[in-house]
Amino acid sequence: MSHFRPVALEHASRLINHGPTVLVTSADGDRRNIMAAAWSMPVEFTPPRIAIVIDKNTFTRELMLPSGRFAVCIPGAAIIDLTYAVGSVSGKDIDKFTRFGIASTVGPELGLPLVEAGCSAWMECKLIREPHTEEAYDTCFGEVVAAAADERVFAGGRWKFDDTNVDLHTIHHLGGGNFAKVSNLVAAKAL
């Protein structure tokens, strides 16, 4: 049984506003890919738009440009090793989904491969072409057209990190294969 539930698009930016490492999936025809990316962020709320750095020489970019679409899946602590693995090899010569035994579902809006097992959320995005920014800075933009999250860790437009969902806590790449994971949530008190 899937614990994933739709996320209202006005809350989609909250899925990445804390800077987690993400998995980017792409597809064009029968070719598909998955890669890890450490730099992503929301850039607009309505409609929800994100920015993500994806090197121009990656297979992901090769698939994104003609298809005009990509997805962002947010891995939890349970799949740190898998996240590092898909970020360490190119998909130009292998199907990383097959090589690493990654199960995927088909996205509801754009038909992209989405990873739910071990992930806390996903977003399907239409690529917003900005050729200068893509070429000069490897920064790509997307409009989020569908989003969902595991209700055990994100519900009502808010994250809930606690001891009951540690495997779904988001991760943050520190370099050299080292990651930090989000720990329990601390609420601010009104001053």
Coordinates of C-alpha atoms in Angstrom, one line a residue:
M1 CA 0.0 0.0 0.0
S2 CA 1.4 3.4 -1.0
H3 CA 1.5 6.1 1.7
F4 CA 1.8 8.8 -1.0
R5 CA -0.9 11.4 -1.3
P6 CA -1.2 14.4 -3.6
V7 CA 0.3 17.6 -2.4
A8 CA -1.6 20.8 -3.2
L9 CA 0.5 22.7 -5.8
E10 CA 0.6 25.8 -3.5
H11 CA 2.6 23.7 -1.0
A12 CA 4.9 22.0 -3.6
S13 CA 7.8 24.5 -2.9
R14 CA 7.9 23.3 0.7
L15 CA 9.1 19.9 -0.5
I16 CA 12.5 21.3 -1.4
N17 CA 12.8 24.6 0.4
H18 CA 15.0 23.1 3.0
G19 CA 17.6 22.1 0.4
P20 CA 17.5 18.3 0.3
T21 CA 19.5 16.2 -2.1
V22 CA 17.1 15.0 -4.8
L23 CA 16.8 12.4 -7.5
V24 CA 16.1 13.7 -10.9
T25 CA 14.3 11.4 -13.4
S26 CA 14.0 12.0 -17.1
A27 CA 12.6 10.1 -20.1
D28 CA 12.4 10.6 -23.8
G29 CA 10.7 7.8 -25.7
D30 CA 12.0 4.5 -24.3
R31 CA 15.1 6.0 -22.8
R32 CA 15.1 6.9 -19.1
N33 CA 17.5 8.1 -16.5
I34 CA 17.9 8.9 -12.8
M35 CA 20.6 11.0 -11.2
A36 CA 21.3 12.7 -7.9
A37 CA 21.4 16.4 -7.6
A38 CA 22.4 18.5 -4.5
W39 CA 21.4 21.9 -5.7
S40 CA 17.7 22.6 -6.1
M41 CA 15.3 25.2 -4.7
P42 CA 11.9 26.8 -5.2
V43 CA 11.9 30.0 -7.2
E44 CA 8.2 30.9 -7.4
F45 CA 5.0 29.9 -5.5
T46 CA 2.2 30.4 -8.0
P47 CA 2.6 28.6 -10.3
P48 CA 5.1 26.6 -8.4
R49 CA 8.5 26.7 -10.1
I50 CA 11.9 25.3 -9.1
A51 CA 15.5 25.7 -10.2
I52 CA 17.9 22.8 -10.3
V53 CA 21.5 22.5 -11.3
I54 CA 22.1 19.7 -13.9
D55 CA 25.4 19.7 -15.8
K56 CA 25.0 20.2 -19.5
N57 CA 27.0 17.0 -20.2
T58 CA 24.6 14.6 -18.4
F59 CA 22.4 12.0 -19.9
T60 CA 19.5 13.6 -17.9
R61 CA 19.9 16.9 -19.8
E62 CA 20.1 14.9 -23.0
L63 CA 16.7 13.5 -22.3
M64 CA 15.2 16.6 -20.7
L65 CA 15.7 19.0 -23.6
P66 CA 13.8 17.2 -26.3
S67 CA 11.1 15.9 -24.0
G68 CA 10.6 19.1 -22.1
R69 CA 10.0 17.4 -18.8
F70 CA 11.7 16.0 -15.7
A71 CA 10.8 14.8 -12.2
V72 CA 12.3 15.4 -8.8
C73 CA 12.1 12.6 -6.2
I74 CA 13.2 13.3 -2.6
P75 CA 15.1 10.4 -1.2
G76 CA 15.0 9.5 2.5
A77 CA 17.8 8.3 4.8
A78 CA 17.0 4.7 4.0
I79 CA 18.3 5.0 0.4
I80 CA 21.5 7.1 1.0
D81 CA 23.6 4.4 -0.7
L82 CA 21.3 4.2 -3.7
T83 CA 21.3 8.0 -4.0
Y84 CA 25.1 8.1 -4.0
A85 CA 25.2 5.2 -6.5
V86 CA 22.9 6.8 -9.1
G87 CA 24.9 10.1 -8.7
S88 CA 28.2 8.4 -9.3
V89 CA 27.7 6.7 -12.7
S90 CA 26.4 7.9 -16.0
G91 CA 23.2 6.6 -17.6
K92 CA 24.5 7.0 -21.1
D93 CA 25.7 3.4 -21.2
I94 CA 23.4 1.7 -18.6
D95 CA 19.8 1.8 -17.5
K96 CA 20.3 2.8 -13.8
F97 CA 16.8 1.7 -13.0
T98 CA 17.7 -1.9 -14.1
R99 CA 21.3 -1.8 -12.8
F100 CA 20.3 -0.8 -9.3
G101 CA 16.9 -2.6 -9.2
I102 CA 14.9 0.7 -8.8
A103 CA 11.2 0.3 -8.9
S104 CA 9.3 3.2 -10.4
T105 CA 5.7 4.3 -11.0
V106 CA 4.5 6.3 -13.9
G107 CA 3.8 9.9 -13.2
P108 CA 0.1 11.0 -13.4
E109 CA 0.6 14.2 -15.5
L110 CA 3.8 13.7 -17.6
G111 CA 4.3 10.0 -17.5
L112 CA 7.8 10.3 -16.0
P113 CA 9.4 7.5 -13.9
L114 CA 8.8 8.3 -10.2
V115 CA 10.5 6.6 -7.2
E116 CA 8.4 6.2 -4.1
A117 CA 10.2 3.3 -2.3
G118 CA 12.6 5.0 0.2
C119 CA 11.5 8.5 -0.9
S120 CA 9.5 11.1 1.0
A121 CA 8.0 13.0 -2.0
W122 CA 8.1 13.6 -5.8
M123 CA 7.3 16.4 -8.2
E124 CA 6.7 16.2 -12.0
C125 CA 7.9 19.3 -13.8
K126 CA 7.6 20.9 -17.3
L127 CA 10.9 22.3 -18.3
I128 CA 10.9 26.0 -18.7
R129 CA 13.6 26.8 -21.3
E130 CA 16.1 29.4 -20.4
P131 CA 19.0 28.6 -22.8
H132 CA 21.4 31.2 -21.5
T133 CA 21.1 30.1 -17.9
E134 CA 21.2 26.4 -18.9
E135 CA 24.3 26.8 -20.9
A136 CA 26.2 29.3 -18.7
Y137 CA 25.2 28.0 -15.2
D138 CA 23.8 24.5 -15.8
T139 CA 20.7 25.8 -14.0
C140 CA 17.4 24.4 -15.3
F141 CA 13.9 25.6 -14.4
G142 CA 10.7 23.7 -14.1
E143 CA 7.0 24.3 -13.4
V144 CA 5.6 21.8 -11.0
V145 CA 2.5 20.2 -12.5
A146 CA 2.0 17.4 -10.0
A147 CA 3.3 16.5 -6.6
A148 CA 2.8 13.9 -3.9
A149 CA 4.4 13.0 -0.6
D150 CA 4.4 10.2 1.9
E151 CA 1.8 11.2 4.5
R152 CA 3.9 9.7 7.2
V153 CA 6.4 12.5 6.8
F154 CA 4.6 15.3 4.9
A155 CA 0.9 16.1 5.4
G156 CA -1.2 19.2 5.4
G157 CA 1.5 21.1 3.6
R158 CA 4.0 20.5 6.4
W159 CA 7.0 18.3 7.1
K160 CA 6.9 16.1 10.2
F161 CA 10.3 14.7 11.1
D162 CA 10.3 12.5 14.2
D163 CA 11.4 9.1 15.6
T164 CA 8.5 7.4 13.8
N165 CA 9.7 8.1 10.3
V166 CA 13.5 8.3 10.4
D167 CA 14.0 6.3 7.2
L168 CA 12.1 9.0 5.3
H169 CA 14.1 12.0 6.8
T170 CA 15.5 13.9 3.9
I171 CA 19.2 13.9 3.2
H172 CA 21.8 16.6 2.4
H173 CA 25.0 15.9 0.4
L174 CA 28.1 17.3 2.1
G175 CA 30.6 16.1 -0.5
G176 CA 32.7 13.0 -0.9
G177 CA 29.8 10.6 -0.4
N178 CA 29.0 12.1 3.0
F179 CA 25.4 13.0 3.8
A180 CA 23.6 14.6 6.8
K181 CA 20.0 13.8 7.5
V182 CA 17.3 16.0 8.9
S183 CA 16.7 15.2 12.5
N184 CA 13.6 15.9 14.6
L185 CA 11.7 19.0 13.9
V186 CA 12.0 21.9 16.4
A187 CA 9.2 24.5 16.4
A188 CA 10.1 28.2 17.1
K189 CA 8.4 29.9 19.9
A190 CA 6.8 33.3 19.5
L191 CA 9.0 36.1 21.1

